[in-house]
Amino acid sequence: MDTAFALVDCENFYVSCERVFEPSLRTRPVVVLSNNDGCVIARSQAVKDAGIPMGAPYFQWEERLDAMGAAVRSSNYALYGDMSRRVMHELEQVALRLERYSIDEAFLTLPALERDELYAVAQQLQRRVARRQGVPIRVGIGPTKTLAKVADEKAKGNRPVDTTLPPPGRVYVCPDGEARTAMLRTVPVAELWGIGAAWAETLHEHGVETAEQLRQQPDSWLRRVLTVVGLRLATELRGLPCLELEDVPATRKSLIRSRSFSGRVTDEPTLREAVGKHAQRAAEKLRAEGLVAGYLEVFITTKRFGEPPHYANAAGGTLRPVTHHTPILLRHARRLLRIIYRDSPTYKKAGVILQQLRPETPRQGHLFDDPDPDDVALMDAVDQLNRTMGRGTVGFAAAGVRGERDWTMKREQRSPHYTTQWSDLPVAKAEG
DNA sequence: TCTGGGGTCCTAGGACCC
DNA sequence: TCTGGGGTCCTAGGACCC
């Protein structure tokens, strides 16, 4: 290999973050729940071993978790985001280049070394991150991103110990030649990065069950059945890189703000308030990133499960001139909501999507539509206040006033903001 | 009673233009 | 008896990811 790709994956990341600041959790089974305490989105090893699946509805497993003495935490994204930043910083000290792939995963490039040397580098990474941040990581290495992902799956095969210490051997380096072929024969296609349930089903119908079989398929067949995405995947499995390391984050193309409601929502005023809140938060995010939007979409849905009828609809509209101005977005959001609102359904979720994002300068066209300087000053002042005094200090009446509503989120078991709020700093006590 | 939230890429098809 | 051929832009929908 010219350069080796490494995939670093934080083990049970959200659970590991909770355990860093609450040591008593290190010896207990732990789960972290999604917003509204709805689903299980992170599980310690003991919980995985007990067969509780990712994304499982909490209410269905609550008893079982209780019986096994599991600790339950609501998600604390401020904490996880900050811990992620710290872990990435450690990895950057060792990597040639680094791509932040998700909150708990990074692709690294490493020098092309012998297999045993790569094992040593991976273990050095594990020790560094464990000692300095208390988070255990798993490392998979290969000549392409896809093979690094495969290697990461293989690394999972080594039994871990259920603590935050890095379990020995949760590292795998993709072998060459015959050994690679043998390894790929043991990998089901459904486990591959880029193959989801729908494509796995299609491949199964064609008798393609393993990664080795997939990479043997003719290019034309791959292209026809799985589009260029599948062709790239197979090419990467053959050891030829198609996917580059993206160490310069691309400018985002869309931005979503949405939430499920914790209670029942049927009337338009409540929906309007929720949509307004999301539009306001989306606008803040837009300004914080120096972007403007050219298209706004509003969507509402009834519950996904249970008895029909379900109702889901969305309406969108072009924003000319492009904008990141809260009152303008609020006005459009209300108008769009009026189009799709229907009486009587019990709504479960609402949100807004901003699209056609671009940097706010250079400003485009619309000579006579430049924003009023007073408006710009107003938005700056609002953002400044909310940054220094806390989110929601100043808002717009159309987005509702501050406070709990029957539709706001349920987060009953959230841990403190250990690393991002002075008042929540953990306190160390000396014995004796 | 109770089932998350936020993204990307690809393709097909329609509108429109020359 | 017999429909033009490309190109671009936009949107909707499907697939995938964490």
Coordinates of C-alpha atoms (C1' of nucleotides) in Angstrom, one line a residue:
Chain A
M1 CA 0.0 0.0 0.0
D2 CA 1.1 3.6 -0.6
T3 CA -0.7 5.0 2.3
A4 CA -2.8 3.0 4.8
F5 CA -6.3 4.0 5.8
A6 CA -7.3 3.5 9.4
L7 CA -10.8 3.7 10.7
V8 CA -10.9 4.7 14.4
D9 CA -14.2 4.0 16.1
C10 CA -14.9 5.0 19.7
E11 CA -16.4 1.9 21.5
N12 CA -20.0 2.5 22.7
F13 CA -19.1 6.2 22.4
Y14 CA -22.0 7.8 24.4
V15 CA -21.8 5.2 27.1
S16 CA -18.0 5.7 27.3
C17 CA -18.5 9.4 27.7
E18 CA -20.9 8.9 30.6
R19 CA -18.5 6.5 32.2
V20 CA -15.6 8.9 32.1
F21 CA -17.4 11.3 34.5
E22 CA -19.3 8.7 36.5
P23 CA -16.9 5.9 37.4
S24 CA -19.5 3.8 39.1
L25 CA -21.0 3.2 35.7
R26 CA -17.8 1.4 34.5
T27 CA -18.8 -1.9 36.1
R28 CA -22.6 -1.6 35.3
P29 CA -24.5 -2.2 32.1
V30 CA -25.4 1.2 30.6
V31 CA -27.7 2.5 27.9
V32 CA -28.1 6.0 26.5
L33 CA -31.5 7.0 25.1
S34 CA -32.5 9.2 22.1
N35 CA -34.4 12.4 22.4
N36 CA -37.7 12.1 24.3
D37 CA -36.1 9.0 25.9
G38 CA -37.6 7.1 23.0
C39 CA -35.0 4.6 21.7
V40 CA -31.8 2.9 22.9
I41 CA -29.0 4.6 20.9
A42 CA -25.9 3.5 22.7
R43 CA -25.3 0.3 24.7
S44 CA -22.5 -1.0 26.8
Q45 CA -21.1 -4.4 25.9
A46 CA -23.1 -6.2 28.5
V47 CA -26.3 -4.8 27.1
K48 CA -25.3 -5.8 23.6
D49 CA -24.6 -9.3 24.9
A50 CA -28.0 -9.4 26.4
G51 CA -29.5 -9.1 22.9
I52 CA -31.0 -5.6 23.3
P53 CA -30.8 -4.2 19.8
M54 CA -29.7 -0.8 18.6
G55 CA -32.7 1.6 18.2
A56 CA -34.9 -0.6 20.4
P57 CA -37.9 1.3 21.8
Y58 CA -37.1 2.0 25.5
F59 CA -40.5 1.2 26.8
Q60 CA -40.3 -2.3 25.4
W61 CA -37.0 -3.1 27.2
E62 CA -37.3 -1.0 30.3
E63 CA -38.2 -4.0 32.6
R64 CA -35.4 -6.1 31.2
L65 CA -32.8 -3.4 31.6
D66 CA -34.1 -2.8 35.1
A67 CA -33.7 -6.5 35.9
M68 CA -30.1 -6.5 34.8
G69 CA -29.3 -3.5 36.9
A70 CA -28.6 -1.2 34.0
A71 CA -28.0 2.5 34.3
V72 CA -30.1 4.6 31.9
R73 CA -29.1 8.0 30.7
S74 CA -30.8 10.6 28.4
S75 CA -28.6 11.8 25.6
N76 CA -26.3 14.7 26.4
Y77 CA -25.1 16.0 23.1
A78 CA -23.2 18.9 24.5
L79 CA -21.0 16.4 26.4
Y80 CA -20.6 14.0 23.6
G81 CA -19.7 16.7 21.1
D82 CA -17.0 18.1 23.3
M83 CA -15.6 14.7 24.1
S84 CA -15.5 14.0 20.4
R85 CA -13.5 17.1 19.8
R86 CA -11.0 16.0 22.4
V87 CA -10.6 12.5 21.0
M88 CA -10.1 13.8 17.5
H89 CA -7.4 16.1 18.8
E90 CA -5.5 13.1 20.2
L91 CA -5.8 11.2 16.9
E92 CA -4.5 14.2 14.9
Q93 CA -1.2 14.1 16.9
V94 CA -0.5 10.7 15.4
A95 CA -2.2 10.7 12.0
L96 CA -0.7 12.0 8.7
R97 CA -4.2 13.4 7.9
L98 CA -7.5 13.0 9.5
E99 CA -11.2 13.1 8.4
R100 CA -13.9 13.5 11.0
Y101 CA -16.4 11.0 9.7
S102 CA -18.9 11.2 12.5
I103 CA -19.2 12.2 16.1
D104 CA -17.5 8.9 17.1
E105 CA -15.5 7.9 14.0
A106 CA -12.5 9.2 12.1
F107 CA -10.6 8.1 9.0
L108 CA -6.8 8.5 9.3
T109 CA -4.0 8.1 6.8
L110 CA -0.9 6.4 8.2
P111 CA 2.5 5.7 6.5
A112 CA 2.6 2.5 4.5
L113 CA 4.3 0.2 7.0
E114 CA 4.5 -3.6 7.6
R115 CA 1.5 -5.3 9.0
D116 CA 3.0 -5.7 12.5
E117 CA 4.2 -2.1 12.6
L118 CA 0.6 -1.0 11.8
Y119 CA -0.6 -3.1 14.7
A120 CA 1.9 -1.3 16.9
V121 CA 0.7 2.2 15.7
A122 CA -2.9 1.3 16.3
Q123 CA -2.2 0.1 19.9
Q124 CA -0.2 3.3 20.5
L125 CA -3.4 5.2 19.4
Q126 CA -5.5 3.2 21.8
R127 CA -3.2 3.8 24.7
R128 CA -3.0 7.6 24.0
V129 CA -6.8 8.1 23.8
A130 CA -7.5 5.9 26.8
R131 CA -5.0 7.6 29.0
R132 CA -5.7 11.2 28.0
Q133 CA -9.5 11.1 27.4
G134 CA -10.6 7.9 29.0
V135 CA -12.4 6.7 25.9
P136 CA -11.7 3.2 24.5
I137 CA -11.2 3.0 20.7
R138 CA -11.2 0.2 18.1
V139 CA -8.9 0.5 15.0
G140 CA -9.3 -1.1 11.5
I141 CA -6.6 -0.7 8.9
G142 CA -6.6 -1.4 5.2
P143 CA -5.5 -0.1 1.8
T144 CA -8.9 1.6 1.1
K145 CA -11.5 3.2 3.3
T146 CA -13.9 0.3 2.6
L147 CA -11.3 -2.3 3.6
A148 CA -10.5 -0.3 6.7
K149 CA -14.2 -0.5 7.5
V150 CA -14.1 -4.2 7.0
A151 CA -11.1 -4.5 9.2
D152 CA -12.9 -2.5 11.9
E153 CA -15.7 -5.1 11.8
K154 CA -13.1 -7.8 12.2
A155 CA -11.7 -6.0 15.2
K156 CA -15.1 -6.3 16.9
G157 CA -14.6 -10.0 16.9
N158 CA -12.1 -9.8 19.7
R159 CA -13.9 -10.0 22.9
P160 CA -13.7 -6.8 24.9
V161 CA -13.8 -6.3 28.6
D162 CA -16.7 -4.1 29.8
T163 CA -14.8 -1.2 31.1
T164 CA -13.3 2.0 29.7
L165 CA -9.8 0.5 29.5
P166 CA -8.9 -0.4 25.9
P167 CA -9.4 -4.1 25.6
P168 CA -6.3 -5.7 24.3
G169 CA -6.5 -6.6 20.6
R170 CA -9.4 -4.6 19.4
V171 CA -7.3 -3.9 16.3
Y172 CA -7.3 -5.6 12.9
V173 CA -5.0 -5.0 9.9
C174 CA -6.3 -6.2 6.6
P175 CA -4.0 -8.9 5.1
D176 CA -2.9 -9.2 1.5
G177 CA -3.3 -11.8 -1.2
E178 CA -4.8 -15.2 -0.4
A179 CA -5.4 -14.2 3.2
R180 CA -7.4 -11.2 2.1
T181 CA -9.6 -13.4 -0.1
A182 CA -10.1 -15.9 2.7
M183 CA -11.0 -13.0 5.0
L184 CA -13.5 -11.5 2.6
R185 CA -15.2 -14.9 2.2
T186 CA -16.2 -14.6 5.8
V187 CA -17.8 -11.2 5.5
P188 CA -21.6 -11.2 4.7
V189 CA -22.5 -8.4 2.1
A190 CA -25.1 -7.0 4.5
E191 CA -22.3 -6.1 6.9
L192 CA -20.4 -4.0 4.3
W193 CA -20.3 -0.2 4.6
G194 CA -22.7 1.1 1.9
I195 CA -24.9 -2.0 1.7
G196 CA -28.2 -1.5 3.6
A197 CA -31.2 -3.7 4.0
A198 CA -32.6 -3.0 0.5
W199 CA -29.4 -3.8 -1.4
A200 CA -28.6 -6.8 0.8
E201 CA -32.0 -8.2 -0.3
T202 CA -31.3 -7.6 -3.9
L203 CA -27.9 -9.2 -3.7
H204 CA -29.4 -12.2 -1.9
E205 CA -31.8 -12.7 -4.7
H206 CA -28.9 -12.8 -7.1
G207 CA -27.0 -15.3 -4.9
V208 CA -24.3 -12.8 -3.8
E209 CA -23.8 -13.5 -0.1
T210 CA -20.2 -12.5 0.7
A211 CA -17.9 -9.6 0.2
E212 CA -15.6 -11.8 -1.9
Q213 CA -18.5 -12.7 -4.2
L214 CA -19.4 -9.1 -4.6
R215 CA -16.0 -8.0 -5.6
Q216 CA -15.9 -10.8 -8.2
Q217 CA -19.0 -9.4 -10.0
P218 CA -18.4 -7.8 -13.4
D219 CA -18.3 -4.0 -13.4
S220 CA -21.3 -3.6 -15.8
W221 CA -23.5 -5.8 -13.5
L222 CA -22.5 -3.9 -10.4
R223 CA -23.3 -0.6 -12.1
R224 CA -26.6 -1.7 -13.3
V225 CA -27.8 -3.3 -10.1
L226 CA -26.2 -1.0 -7.5
T227 CA -25.4 2.1 -9.5
V228 CA -21.9 3.7 -9.4
V229 CA -22.1 3.5 -5.7
G230 CA -21.9 -0.3 -5.8
L231 CA -19.2 -0.3 -8.4
R232 CA -17.0 2.0 -6.3
L233 CA -17.6 -0.3 -3.3
A234 CA -16.5 -3.4 -5.2
T235 CA -13.5 -1.6 -6.6
E236 CA -12.4 -0.6 -3.1
L237 CA -12.8 -4.2 -1.9
R238 CA -10.4 -5.1 -4.7
G239 CA -7.9 -2.8 -3.0
L240 CA -8.1 0.2 -5.4
P241 CA -9.0 3.4 -3.6
C242 CA -12.0 5.3 -5.1
L243 CA -12.9 7.3 -2.0
E244 CA -10.5 10.0 -0.9
L245 CA -9.8 11.1 2.6
E246 CA -11.8 14.3 3.1
D247 CA -9.8 16.2 5.6
V248 CA -11.3 19.6 4.6
P249 CA -14.9 19.4 5.6
A250 CA -17.2 20.3 2.7
T251 CA -19.7 23.2 3.2
R252 CA -23.0 21.7 4.3
K253 CA -25.8 21.6 1.7
S254 CA -28.8 21.4 3.9
L255 CA -29.7 21.9 7.5
I256 CA -32.6 20.3 9.4
R257 CA -34.2 21.1 12.7
S258 CA -37.0 18.9 13.9
R259 CA -38.3 17.1 17.0
S260 CA -40.9 14.6 17.9
F261 CA -43.4 15.8 20.4
S262 CA -43.6 14.3 23.8
G263 CA -47.3 14.9 24.1
R264 CA -50.3 15.1 21.8
V265 CA -50.5 18.0 19.3
T266 CA -53.6 18.6 17.1
D267 CA -54.1 22.3 16.7
E268 CA -52.5 24.7 14.3
P269 CA -51.3 27.3 16.9
T270 CA -49.2 24.7 18.8
L271 CA -47.8 23.3 15.5
R272 CA -47.0 26.9 14.5
E273 CA -45.2 27.5 17.6
A274 CA -43.1 24.3 17.3
V275 CA -42.3 25.0 13.6
G276 CA -41.4 28.6 14.5
K277 CA -39.0 27.4 17.2
H278 CA -37.3 25.1 14.7
A279 CA -37.1 27.9 12.1
Q280 CA -35.6 30.2 14.6
R281 CA -33.0 27.6 15.7
A282 CA -32.2 26.8 12.1
A283 CA -31.6 30.5 11.3
E284 CA -29.3 30.8 14.3
K285 CA -27.3 27.8 13.1
L286 CA -27.2 29.3 9.6
R287 CA -25.8 32.6 10.8
A288 CA -23.3 30.8 13.1
E289 CA -21.9 29.1 10.1
G290 CA -21.9 32.2 7.9
L291 CA -24.4 30.7 5.4
V292 CA -27.7 31.8 3.8
A293 CA -30.5 29.6 2.5
G294 CA -32.2 29.7 -0.9
Y295 CA -35.0 27.2 -0.1
L296 CA -37.2 26.5 3.0
E297 CA -39.3 23.4 3.5
V298 CA -41.7 22.7 6.4
F299 CA -42.9 19.2 7.2
I300 CA -45.3 17.7 9.7
T301 CA -46.2 14.0 10.3
T302 CA -48.5 12.0 12.5
K303 CA -47.1 9.0 14.3
R304 CA -45.4 6.4 12.3
F305 CA -46.6 3.4 14.3
G306 CA -50.0 2.1 15.3
E307 CA -53.4 2.6 13.7
P308 CA -53.8 4.4 10.4
P309 CA -54.6 6.9 9.0
H310 CA -51.3 8.5 9.0
Y311 CA -50.8 12.0 7.5
A312 CA -47.4 13.4 6.4
N313 CA -46.9 16.3 4.2
A314 CA -44.3 18.9 3.4
A315 CA -44.3 22.2 1.5
G316 CA -41.3 24.2 0.4
G317 CA -40.6 27.5 -1.3
T318 CA -37.7 29.5 -2.8
L319 CA -36.3 32.3 -0.8
R320 CA -35.4 35.3 -2.9
P321 CA -33.2 37.0 -2.0
V322 CA -31.4 34.2 -0.1
T323 CA -31.5 34.9 3.6
H324 CA -30.6 33.9 7.1
H325 CA -32.9 36.4 8.7
T326 CA -35.1 35.0 11.4
P327 CA -38.3 37.1 10.8
I328 CA -38.3 36.3 7.1
L329 CA -37.9 32.6 7.7
L330 CA -40.6 32.7 10.3
R331 CA -43.0 34.4 7.9
H332 CA -42.3 31.8 5.2
A333 CA -42.6 28.9 7.7
R334 CA -46.0 30.1 8.8
R335 CA -47.2 30.4 5.3
L336 CA -45.9 27.0 4.3
L337 CA -47.5 25.4 7.4
R338 CA -50.9 26.9 6.5
I339 CA -50.7 25.0 3.1
I340 CA -50.2 21.6 4.6
Y341 CA -52.0 21.8 7.9
R342 CA -55.1 19.5 8.2
D343 CA -57.6 19.5 11.0
S344 CA -57.8 16.6 13.4
P345 CA -54.8 14.3 13.0
T346 CA -52.6 13.9 16.2
Y347 CA -49.3 15.2 15.0
K348 CA -46.1 13.6 16.3
K349 CA -43.3 15.5 14.7
A350 CA -42.6 18.8 12.9
G351 CA -39.6 20.4 11.5
V352 CA -37.9 22.7 8.9
I353 CA -35.3 22.0 6.3
L354 CA -33.1 24.7 4.8
Q355 CA -31.6 24.0 1.4
Q356 CA -29.5 25.6 -1.3
L357 CA -27.1 26.9 1.3
R358 CA -24.2 29.1 0.3
P359 CA -21.7 31.4 2.0
E360 CA -23.3 34.7 2.8
T361 CA -20.7 36.7 0.9
P362 CA -20.3 37.6 -1.9
R363 CA -24.0 38.6 -1.9
Q364 CA -25.8 37.7 -5.0
G365 CA -27.8 40.0 -7.3
H366 CA -31.0 41.6 -6.1
L367 CA -29.6 45.1 -6.1
F368 CA -32.7 46.6 -4.4
D369 CA -33.2 43.8 -1.9
D370 CA -30.1 44.0 0.2
P371 CA -30.9 43.5 3.9
D372 CA -31.7 46.5 5.9
P373 CA -28.6 47.4 8.0
D374 CA -30.9 47.6 11.0
D375 CA -32.0 44.0 10.5
V376 CA -28.4 42.8 10.4
A377 CA -27.7 44.7 13.6
L378 CA -30.8 43.1 15.2
M379 CA -29.8 39.6 14.3
D380 CA -26.2 40.2 15.6
A381 CA -27.6 41.4 18.9
V382 CA -29.9 38.5 19.3
D383 CA -27.2 36.0 18.5
Q384 CA -24.8 37.7 20.9
L385 CA -27.3 37.6 23.7
N386 CA -28.1 34.0 23.2
R387 CA -24.5 33.1 23.0
T388 CA -23.5 34.8 26.3
M389 CA -26.7 34.4 28.3
G390 CA -27.8 31.0 27.1
R391 CA -29.9 29.7 24.3
G392 CA -33.5 31.1 24.3
T393 CA -32.7 34.3 26.2
V394 CA -34.0 36.4 23.4
G395 CA -36.5 35.0 20.8
F396 CA -39.3 36.0 18.5
A397 CA -42.9 36.0 19.6
A398 CA -43.8 34.0 16.5
A399 CA -41.7 31.2 17.8
G400 CA -43.4 31.1 21.1
V401 CA -42.2 32.2 24.5
R402 CA -39.6 30.3 26.5
G403 CA -40.7 27.5 28.7
E404 CA -41.9 23.9 28.8
R405 CA -44.8 23.0 26.7
D406 CA -46.7 19.7 26.2
W407 CA -44.7 19.3 23.0
T408 CA -41.2 20.0 24.3
M409 CA -38.7 17.2 24.8
K410 CA -38.6 14.7 27.6
R411 CA -35.1 14.1 29.0
E412 CA -35.5 12.8 32.4
Q413 CA -32.1 11.3 33.1
R414 CA -29.6 13.6 31.5
S415 CA -26.1 13.8 33.0
P416 CA -24.5 17.2 33.7
H417 CA -22.6 19.2 31.1
Y418 CA -19.3 18.2 32.7
T419 CA -17.0 19.8 30.1
T420 CA -19.0 22.7 28.7
Q421 CA -20.6 24.5 31.7
W422 CA -18.7 25.9 34.6
S423 CA -21.5 25.0 37.0
D424 CA -21.3 21.4 36.0
L425 CA -17.6 20.8 36.4
P426 CA -16.9 17.5 38.1
V427 CA -15.4 17.8 41.6
A428 CA -12.5 15.7 42.6
K429 CA -12.3 14.7 46.3
A430 CA -9.2 13.5 48.1
E431 CA -9.7 10.6 50.5
G432 CA -9.0 10.9 54.3
Chain B
dT1 C1' -49.2 6.2 27.1
dC2 C1' -44.2 5.1 25.5
dT3 C1' -40.6 4.0 18.6
dG4 C1' -34.4 9.9 17.4
dG5 C1' -32.3 13.4 14.6
dG6 C1' -29.3 14.9 11.0
dG7 C1' -27.0 14.3 6.9
dT8 C1' -25.2 12.7 1.7
dC9 C1' -25.3 10.9 -3.0
dC10 C1' -27.6 9.0 -7.2
dT11 C1' -31.1 8.5 -10.7
dA12 C1' -35.2 9.4 -13.3
dG13 C1' -38.2 12.4 -15.3
dG14 C1' -40.2 17.0 -16.5
dA15 C1' -39.5 21.8 -18.0
dC16 C1' -37.2 24.6 -20.8
dC17 C1' -33.9 26.1 -24.3
dC18 C1' -31.4 26.2 -28.8
Chain C
dT1 C1' -47.2 5.8 -41.9
dC2 C1' -43.4 6.9 -39.1
dT3 C1' -42.7 12.0 -33.8
dG4 C1' -35.3 15.6 -33.6
dG5 C1' -31.4 15.7 -30.6
dG6 C1' -28.9 17.5 -27.0
dG7 C1' -28.0 20.2 -23.1
dT8 C1' -29.1 22.1 -18.4
dC9 C1' -31.6 22.8 -14.3
dC10 C1' -34.8 21.4 -10.9
dT11 C1' -37.3 18.2 -8.0
dA12 C1' -38.9 13.9 -6.1
dG13 C1' -37.8 9.6 -4.4
dG14 C1' -34.9 6.0 -3.0
dA15 C1' -30.8 4.4 -1.1
dC16 C1' -27.2 4.8 2.2
dC17 C1' -24.6 6.6 6.6
dC18 C1' -23.9 7.5 11.9

